[in-house]
mmCIF file of C-alpha atoms in Angstrom:
data_model
loop_
_atom_site.group_PDB
_atom_site.id
_atom_site.type_symbol
_atom_site.label_atom_id
_atom_site.label_comp_id
_atom_site.label_asym_id
_atom_site.label_seq_id
_atom_site.Cartn_x
_atom_site.Cartn_y
_atom_site.Cartn_z
ATOM 1 C CA MET J 1 93.773 98.098 105.679
ATOM 2 C CA MET J 2 95.608 100.851 103.823
ATOM 3 C CA PRO J 3 97.739 103.230 105.898
ATOM 4 C CA GLY J 4 95.909 106.336 107.022
ATOM 5 C CA ILE J 5 92.424 104.826 106.593
ATOM 6 C CA ARG J 6 90.471 104.248 109.779
ATOM 7 C CA SER J 7 87.751 101.648 110.140
ATOM 8 C CA PRO J 8 84.253 102.840 111.167
ATOM 9 C CA LEU J 9 84.688 101.142 114.541
ATOM 10 C CA ARG J 10 87.988 102.973 115.113
ATOM 11 C CA ILE J 11 86.325 106.274 114.223
ATOM 12 C CA VAL J 12 83.550 105.571 116.703
ATOM 13 C CA ALA J 13 86.058 104.647 119.382
ATOM 14 C CA LEU J 14 87.978 107.875 118.879
ATOM 15 C CA ALA J 15 84.749 109.833 118.968
ATOM 16 C CA VAL J 16 83.771 108.270 122.285
ATOM 17 C CA CYS J 17 87.134 109.284 123.678
ATOM 18 C CA SER J 18 86.378 112.860 122.636
ATOM 19 C CA LEU J 19 82.965 112.698 124.272
ATOM 20 C CA PHE J 20 84.093 111.103 127.507
ATOM 21 C CA VAL J 21 87.148 113.219 128.117
ATOM 22 C CA LEU J 22 87.362 112.047 131.695
ATOM 23 C CA SER J 23 87.769 108.416 130.680
ATOM 24 C CA GLY J 24 91.494 108.552 130.009
ATOM 25 C CA CYS J 25 90.885 106.601 126.803
ATOM 26 C CA ALA J 26 93.764 108.240 124.971
ATOM 27 C CA ASP J 27 96.426 106.882 127.283
ATOM 28 C CA GLY J 28 94.831 103.445 127.751
ATOM 29 C CA ASN J 29 93.534 103.967 131.281
ATOM 30 C CA SER J 30 89.865 103.610 132.119
ATOM 31 C CA GLY J 31 89.960 106.625 134.417
ATOM 32 C CA THR J 32 86.893 105.338 136.270
ATOM 33 C CA GLY J 33 88.586 105.043 139.631
ATOM 34 C CA TYR J 34 86.297 102.128 140.424
ATOM 35 C CA ALA J 35 89.183 99.699 140.887
ATOM 36 C CA ASP J 36 90.227 101.750 143.919
ATOM 37 C CA ARG J 37 86.733 102.210 145.367
ATOM 38 C CA GLN J 38 85.625 100.694 148.650
ATOM 39 C CA GLY J 39 82.033 100.001 149.602
ATOM 40 C CA PRO J 40 78.915 99.152 147.616
ATOM 41 C CA THR J 41 78.495 99.394 143.867
ATOM 42 C CA VAL J 42 76.620 102.576 143.009
ATOM 43 C CA ILE J 43 73.768 102.394 140.482
ATOM 44 C CA GLY J 44 72.798 105.579 138.652
ATOM 45 C CA THR J 45 69.658 106.543 136.793
ATOM 46 C CA ASP J 46 68.064 109.344 134.845
ATOM 47 C CA SER J 47 64.671 110.757 135.835
ATOM 48 C CA SER J 48 62.530 108.659 133.471
ATOM 49 C CA ALA J 49 60.282 105.946 134.891
ATOM 50 C CA GLU J 50 61.926 103.399 132.591
ATOM 51 C CA SER J 51 65.427 104.158 133.826
ATOM 52 C CA ARG J 52 64.387 104.216 137.477
ATOM 53 C CA VAL J 53 62.620 100.866 137.381
ATOM 54 C CA VAL J 54 65.359 99.152 135.341
ATOM 55 C CA ALA J 55 67.965 100.473 137.795
ATOM 56 C CA ALA J 56 65.839 99.044 140.602
ATOM 57 C CA ILE J 57 65.769 95.678 138.812
ATOM 58 C CA TYR J 58 69.560 95.773 138.554
ATOM 59 C CA ARG J 59 69.860 96.649 142.232
ATOM 60 C CA GLU J 60 67.547 93.849 143.361
ATOM 61 C CA ILE J 61 69.093 91.163 141.178
ATOM 62 C CA LEU J 62 72.658 92.124 142.163
ATOM 63 C CA THR J 63 71.761 92.214 145.859
ATOM 64 C CA ALA J 64 70.248 88.742 145.566
ATOM 65 C CA ALA J 65 73.503 87.605 143.938
ATOM 66 C CA GLY J 66 75.408 88.721 147.019
ATOM 67 C CA GLN J 67 76.709 92.062 145.781
ATOM 68 C CA GLU J 68 76.464 95.147 147.983
ATOM 69 C CA VAL J 69 74.652 97.854 146.028
ATOM 70 C CA ARG J 70 73.167 101.285 146.584
ATOM 71 C CA THR J 71 71.403 103.840 144.395
ATOM 72 C CA ALA J 72 73.201 107.109 143.630
ATOM 73 C CA LYS J 73 71.867 110.203 145.352
ATOM 74 C CA THR J 74 72.157 112.151 142.100
ATOM 75 C CA THR J 75 69.500 111.682 139.422
ATOM 76 C CA TYR J 76 70.992 112.511 136.033
ATOM 77 C CA ALA J 77 69.223 114.611 133.415
ATOM 78 C CA SER J 78 69.532 112.148 130.525
ATOM 79 C CA PRO J 79 70.807 108.688 129.586
ATOM 80 C CA ALA J 80 73.872 110.342 128.013
ATOM 81 C CA GLU J 81 74.769 112.080 131.284
ATOM 82 C CA THR J 82 74.256 108.837 133.190
ATOM 83 C CA ALA J 83 76.633 107.060 130.809
ATOM 84 C CA GLN J 84 79.208 109.808 131.282
ATOM 85 C CA ALA J 85 78.931 109.297 135.035
ATOM 86 C CA VAL J 86 79.801 105.601 134.613
ATOM 87 C CA VAL J 87 82.813 106.480 132.461
ATOM 88 C CA ALA J 88 83.955 109.165 134.915
ATOM 89 C CA GLY J 89 83.808 106.724 137.846
ATOM 90 C CA LYS J 90 81.021 108.522 139.690
ATOM 91 C CA ILE J 91 78.800 105.427 139.486
ATOM 92 C CA GLY J 92 79.479 101.787 138.699
ATOM 93 C CA ILE J 93 76.440 100.772 136.679
ATOM 94 C CA ALA J 94 73.466 102.346 134.912
ATOM 95 C CA PRO J 95 70.782 101.464 132.369
ATOM 96 C CA ALA J 96 71.823 102.647 128.911
ATOM 97 C CA TYR J 97 70.293 102.578 125.435
ATOM 98 C CA GLU J 98 72.248 101.641 122.340
ATOM 99 C CA SER J 99 71.616 104.375 119.782
ATOM 100 C CA THR J 100 70.970 107.109 122.343
ATOM 101 C CA MET J 101 74.505 106.582 123.564
ATOM 102 C CA LEU J 102 76.051 106.485 120.101
ATOM 103 C CA ARG J 103 74.111 109.543 118.918
ATOM 104 C CA ALA J 104 75.898 111.553 121.596
ATOM 105 C CA LEU J 105 79.156 111.122 119.698
ATOM 106 C CA PRO J 106 80.691 114.268 118.165
ATOM 107 C CA GLY J 107 80.030 114.682 114.469
ATOM 108 C CA GLY J 108 77.037 112.338 114.399
ATOM 109 C CA GLN J 109 79.110 109.263 113.558
ATOM 110 C CA THR J 110 77.201 106.490 111.858
ATOM 111 C CA MET J 111 77.302 103.066 113.419
ATOM 112 C CA PRO J 112 78.133 99.743 111.781
ATOM 113 C CA GLY J 113 75.371 97.139 111.602
ATOM 114 C CA ASN J 114 76.696 95.012 114.454
ATOM 115 C CA MET J 115 75.672 96.983 117.538
ATOM 116 C CA GLU J 116 77.356 94.631 120.001
ATOM 117 C CA ALA J 117 80.684 95.008 118.208
ATOM 118 C CA THR J 118 80.204 98.757 117.905
ATOM 119 C CA LEU J 119 79.674 99.198 121.632
ATOM 120 C CA SER J 120 82.501 96.825 122.503
ATOM 121 C CA MET J 121 84.979 98.698 120.305
ATOM 122 C CA ALA J 122 83.699 102.173 121.069
ATOM 123 C CA LEU J 123 83.760 102.185 124.838
ATOM 124 C CA PRO J 124 86.931 103.167 126.716
ATOM 125 C CA PRO J 125 88.991 100.456 128.431
ATOM 126 C CA GLY J 126 87.394 99.353 131.677
ATOM 127 C CA ILE J 127 83.851 100.274 130.585
ATOM 128 C CA VAL J 128 81.682 97.384 129.458
ATOM 129 C CA ALA J 129 78.334 97.110 127.683
ATOM 130 C CA LEU J 130 76.742 93.922 128.979
ATOM 131 C CA PRO J 131 74.335 92.019 126.688
ATOM 132 C CA PRO J 132 71.061 93.886 126.128
ATOM 133 C CA ALA J 133 67.558 92.946 127.170
ATOM 134 C CA THR J 134 64.809 92.244 124.671
ATOM 135 C CA ALA J 135 63.186 95.505 125.772
ATOM 136 C CA GLN J 136 63.620 98.676 123.757
ATOM 137 C CA ARG J 137 62.909 102.276 124.706
ATOM 138 C CA GLY J 138 63.150 103.730 121.235
ATOM 139 C CA VAL J 139 60.494 104.871 118.825
ATOM 140 C CA VAL J 140 57.985 102.778 116.928
ATOM 141 C CA ILE J 141 55.545 103.574 114.155
ATOM 142 C CA ALA J 142 51.977 102.548 114.801
ATOM 143 C CA VAL J 143 48.497 102.904 113.355
ATOM 144 C CA THR J 144 45.036 102.267 114.708
ATOM 145 C CA GLU J 145 43.579 98.829 114.124
ATOM 146 C CA ALA J 146 40.988 100.394 111.813
ATOM 147 C CA THR J 147 43.703 102.027 109.684
ATOM 148 C CA ALA J 148 45.701 98.801 109.607
ATOM 149 C CA ASP J 149 42.677 96.815 108.439
ATOM 150 C CA ARG J 150 41.613 99.436 105.914
ATOM 151 C CA HIS J 151 44.980 99.493 104.151
ATOM 152 C CA THR J 152 46.275 96.005 105.120
ATOM 153 C CA LEU J 153 49.170 97.457 107.081
ATOM 154 C CA ARG J 154 51.596 95.267 109.014
ATOM 155 C CA SER J 155 54.936 96.708 107.858
ATOM 156 C CA LEU J 156 56.290 100.121 106.926
ATOM 157 C CA ALA J 157 56.631 98.748 103.411
ATOM 158 C CA ASP J 158 52.839 98.305 103.334
ATOM 159 C CA LEU J 159 52.281 102.061 103.630
ATOM 160 C CA GLY J 160 52.697 102.280 99.877
ATOM 161 C CA LYS J 161 49.441 100.337 99.491
ATOM 162 C CA ALA J 162 47.389 103.109 101.052
ATOM 163 C CA LYS J 163 45.176 104.993 98.643
ATOM 164 C CA GLY J 164 45.613 108.701 99.179
ATOM 165 C CA ARG J 165 48.334 110.403 101.175
ATOM 166 C CA LEU J 166 48.666 109.527 104.850
ATOM 167 C CA THR J 167 50.027 111.885 107.506
ATOM 168 C CA LEU J 168 52.977 111.091 109.798
ATOM 169 C CA GLY J 169 53.010 112.556 113.297
ATOM 170 C CA GLY J 170 52.822 111.689 116.959
ATOM 171 C CA SER J 171 54.308 112.551 120.329
ATOM 172 C CA ALA J 172 57.756 111.114 119.534
ATOM 173 C CA SER J 173 58.100 112.761 116.113
ATOM 174 C CA GLY J 174 60.801 115.067 117.459
ATOM 175 C CA ASP J 175 62.863 112.238 118.944
ATOM 176 C CA PRO J 176 66.398 111.973 117.489
ATOM 177 C CA GLY J 177 65.678 108.400 116.437
ATOM 178 C CA ALA J 178 62.365 109.178 114.765
ATOM 179 C CA PRO J 179 62.252 108.562 111.005
ATOM 180 C CA SER J 180 61.317 111.472 108.767
ATOM 181 C CA THR J 181 59.020 111.441 105.764
ATOM 182 C CA THR J 182 62.188 111.710 103.653
ATOM 183 C CA SER J 183 63.933 108.715 105.233
ATOM 184 C CA LEU J 184 60.791 106.588 104.907
ATOM 185 C CA LYS J 185 60.406 107.532 101.268
ATOM 186 C CA LYS J 186 64.042 106.683 100.581
ATOM 187 C CA ALA J 187 63.830 103.306 102.318
ATOM 188 C CA TYR J 188 60.331 102.189 101.418
ATOM 189 C CA GLY J 189 59.225 104.435 98.573
ATOM 190 C CA VAL J 190 56.218 105.674 100.556
ATOM 191 C CA THR J 191 54.958 109.253 100.469
ATOM 192 C CA LEU J 192 53.719 110.677 103.754
ATOM 193 C CA THR J 193 52.849 114.217 104.812
ATOM 194 C CA SER J 194 54.391 115.450 108.045
ATOM 195 C CA ALA J 195 51.915 116.366 110.768
ATOM 196 C CA GLY J 196 54.501 117.238 113.417
ATOM 197 C CA THR J 197 53.607 116.073 116.904
ATOM 198 C CA SER J 198 49.900 115.780 116.185
ATOM 199 C CA GLY J 199 48.327 112.795 117.876
ATOM 200 C CA LYS J 200 45.671 112.681 115.174
ATOM 201 C CA ALA J 201 48.028 111.750 112.350
ATOM 202 C CA ASP J 202 47.244 108.610 110.361
ATOM 203 C CA VAL J 203 50.659 107.101 111.136
ATOM 204 C CA LEU J 204 51.978 107.698 114.650
ATOM 205 C CA VAL J 205 55.559 107.933 115.866
ATOM 206 C CA LEU J 206 55.539 106.928 119.539
ATOM 207 C CA ARG J 207 57.875 105.777 122.257
ATOM 208 C CA SER J 208 57.865 101.985 122.405
ATOM 209 C CA THR J 209 56.776 102.222 126.056
ATOM 210 C CA ASP J 210 53.923 104.674 125.375
ATOM 211 C CA PRO J 211 50.830 103.351 127.234
ATOM 212 C CA ALA J 212 48.653 104.428 124.283
ATOM 213 C CA ILE J 213 49.946 101.444 122.285
ATOM 214 C CA THR J 214 48.264 98.980 124.639
ATOM 215 C CA ARG J 215 45.434 101.234 125.792
ATOM 216 C CA ASP J 216 44.266 102.056 122.266
ATOM 217 C CA GLY J 217 45.097 98.690 120.722
ATOM 218 C CA LEU J 218 47.502 100.220 118.195
ATOM 219 C CA VAL J 219 49.232 98.095 115.576
ATOM 220 C CA VAL J 220 53.016 98.570 115.586
ATOM 221 C CA LEU J 221 54.394 98.309 112.052
ATOM 222 C CA SER J 222 57.518 96.251 111.497
ATOM 223 C CA ASP J 223 60.621 97.892 110.051
ATOM 224 C CA PRO J 224 62.364 95.282 107.860
ATOM 225 C CA LYS J 225 64.931 97.775 106.544
ATOM 226 C CA SER J 226 65.847 99.022 110.044
ATOM 227 C CA VAL J 227 65.189 102.699 109.372
ATOM 228 C CA ILE J 228 64.561 103.129 113.099
ATOM 229 C CA PRO J 229 67.794 102.603 115.082
ATOM 230 C CA PRO J 230 67.828 100.029 117.904
ATOM 231 C CA GLU J 231 67.416 101.212 121.487
ATOM 232 C CA HIS J 232 67.678 98.047 123.561
ATOM 233 C CA VAL J 233 68.316 98.676 127.231
ATOM 234 C CA PHE J 234 71.560 97.244 128.591
ATOM 235 C CA PRO J 235 73.696 97.545 131.743
ATOM 236 C CA LEU J 236 76.626 99.892 131.196
ATOM 237 C CA ILE J 237 79.214 99.070 133.825
ATOM 238 C CA SER J 238 82.649 99.909 135.091
ATOM 239 C CA ALA J 239 84.344 96.515 134.885
ATOM 240 C CA PRO J 240 85.502 96.390 138.535
ATOM 241 C CA ALA J 241 82.011 97.311 139.776
ATOM 242 C CA VAL J 242 80.208 94.078 138.873
ATOM 243 C CA ASP J 243 81.785 90.654 139.339
ATOM 244 C CA ALA J 244 81.169 87.525 137.239
ATOM 245 C CA THR J 245 78.365 86.336 139.499
ATOM 246 C CA GLY J 246 76.654 89.707 139.218
ATOM 247 C CA ARG J 247 76.976 89.721 135.437
ATOM 248 C CA GLU J 248 75.429 86.271 135.211
ATOM 249 C CA ALA J 249 72.540 87.449 137.392
ATOM 250 C CA LEU J 250 71.948 90.510 135.205
ATOM 251 C CA ALA J 251 71.928 88.338 132.085
ATOM 252 C CA ARG J 252 68.952 86.375 133.443
ATOM 253 C CA VAL J 253 66.831 89.515 133.113
ATOM 254 C CA ASN J 254 67.427 89.880 129.368
ATOM 255 C CA THR J 255 64.848 87.485 127.926
ATOM 256 C CA PRO J 256 61.870 88.184 130.227
ATOM 257 C CA LEU J 257 62.334 91.962 130.125
ATOM 258 C CA THR J 258 60.447 92.676 126.901
ATOM 259 C CA THR J 259 59.299 96.061 125.635
ATOM 260 C CA GLY J 260 55.771 95.275 126.791
ATOM 261 C CA GLN J 261 57.008 94.353 130.267
ATOM 262 C CA LEU J 262 59.098 97.521 130.461
ATOM 263 C CA ALA J 263 56.101 99.602 129.380
ATOM 264 C CA ALA J 264 53.950 98.035 132.101
ATOM 265 C CA LEU J 265 56.632 98.575 134.758
ATOM 266 C CA ALA J 266 57.121 102.208 133.713
ATOM 267 C CA ALA J 267 53.363 102.781 133.793
ATOM 268 C CA SER J 268 53.225 101.457 137.374
ATOM 269 C CA VAL J 269 56.027 103.793 138.441
ATOM 270 C CA LYS J 270 54.386 106.757 136.700
ATOM 271 C CA ALA J 271 51.197 105.907 138.591
ATOM 272 C CA GLY J 272 53.044 106.245 141.885
ATOM 273 C CA GLU J 273 54.442 102.808 142.684
ATOM 274 C CA ALA J 274 57.975 102.863 144.097
ATOM 275 C CA PRO J 275 60.509 101.560 141.528
ATOM 276 C CA GLY J 276 61.921 99.092 144.054
ATOM 277 C CA LYS J 277 58.515 97.599 144.787
ATOM 278 C CA ALA J 278 57.646 97.349 141.087
ATOM 279 C CA ALA J 279 61.031 95.696 140.418
ATOM 280 C CA ARG J 280 60.669 93.136 143.230
ATOM 281 C CA THR J 281 57.130 92.202 142.213
ATOM 282 C CA TRP J 282 58.182 91.720 138.597
ATOM 283 C CA LEU J 283 61.332 89.731 139.436
ATOM 284 C CA ARG J 284 59.343 87.401 141.702
ATOM 285 C CA SER J 285 56.701 86.915 139.019
ATOM 286 C CA LYS J 286 59.463 85.747 136.673
ATOM 287 C CA GLY J 287 61.056 83.438 139.241
ATOM 288 C CA LEU J 288 64.175 85.586 139.410
ATOM 289 C CA LEU J 289 63.833 86.629 143.041
ATOM 290 C CA ARG J 290 62.579 84.859 146.147
#
């Protein structure tokens, strides 16, 4: 590499240091304080049903692995704030989402294609992104089954087949990860008219865990050109907070925790079921907890 030119990963790493000023990244120290902590590992969460139930899954699986764990008394306002709490040493582990975390970087840094490498290089020393679950809590683009059949839609690239102009809208249209009509046209050459957050748009931008997807039998369109950034859920940890046995236990959750499973768990919590109960029932159903 030529002198004075920084790689994208190095830029991201420096940006994370700017964001997490409490991490001590500049002088090589993690700054978490977790190496000096006594007592149980503290799990943090934001207020969303998804975060609360995933945190409960982490708590149950770590407890079963012999690790002493408790849930933080503070509920954070957003996944970004929860991640900052891990870096600052206030908590030892929390559910995090790939692109949500990287979008919090100053200057809107773009990320390289290899998300695992990006997270590994970007995070301060002592903070670790464990392997992600299959589940995502990002946005998806969906259409009704009737619309899919009418225009033979299975992929975003198929939108160009539609006769007449379709509208793009939906409850997650304002999400930072939501594609715009411009980005879709650039990637797929399709022309859509923006309908804002209207739920009556022809093409809907929704959260991947939105119950309407299952309830209304919507068809989620694939995104072969990856216009929509990945939002897999993963455990963000302070390295001293979770031992090797705990990390192995957490990894067993990754395959069975799909987006559909996460959506169902979140729906149960939104309906009033305690996150811990929902987590235990699910873990037992998957043979991960006695």
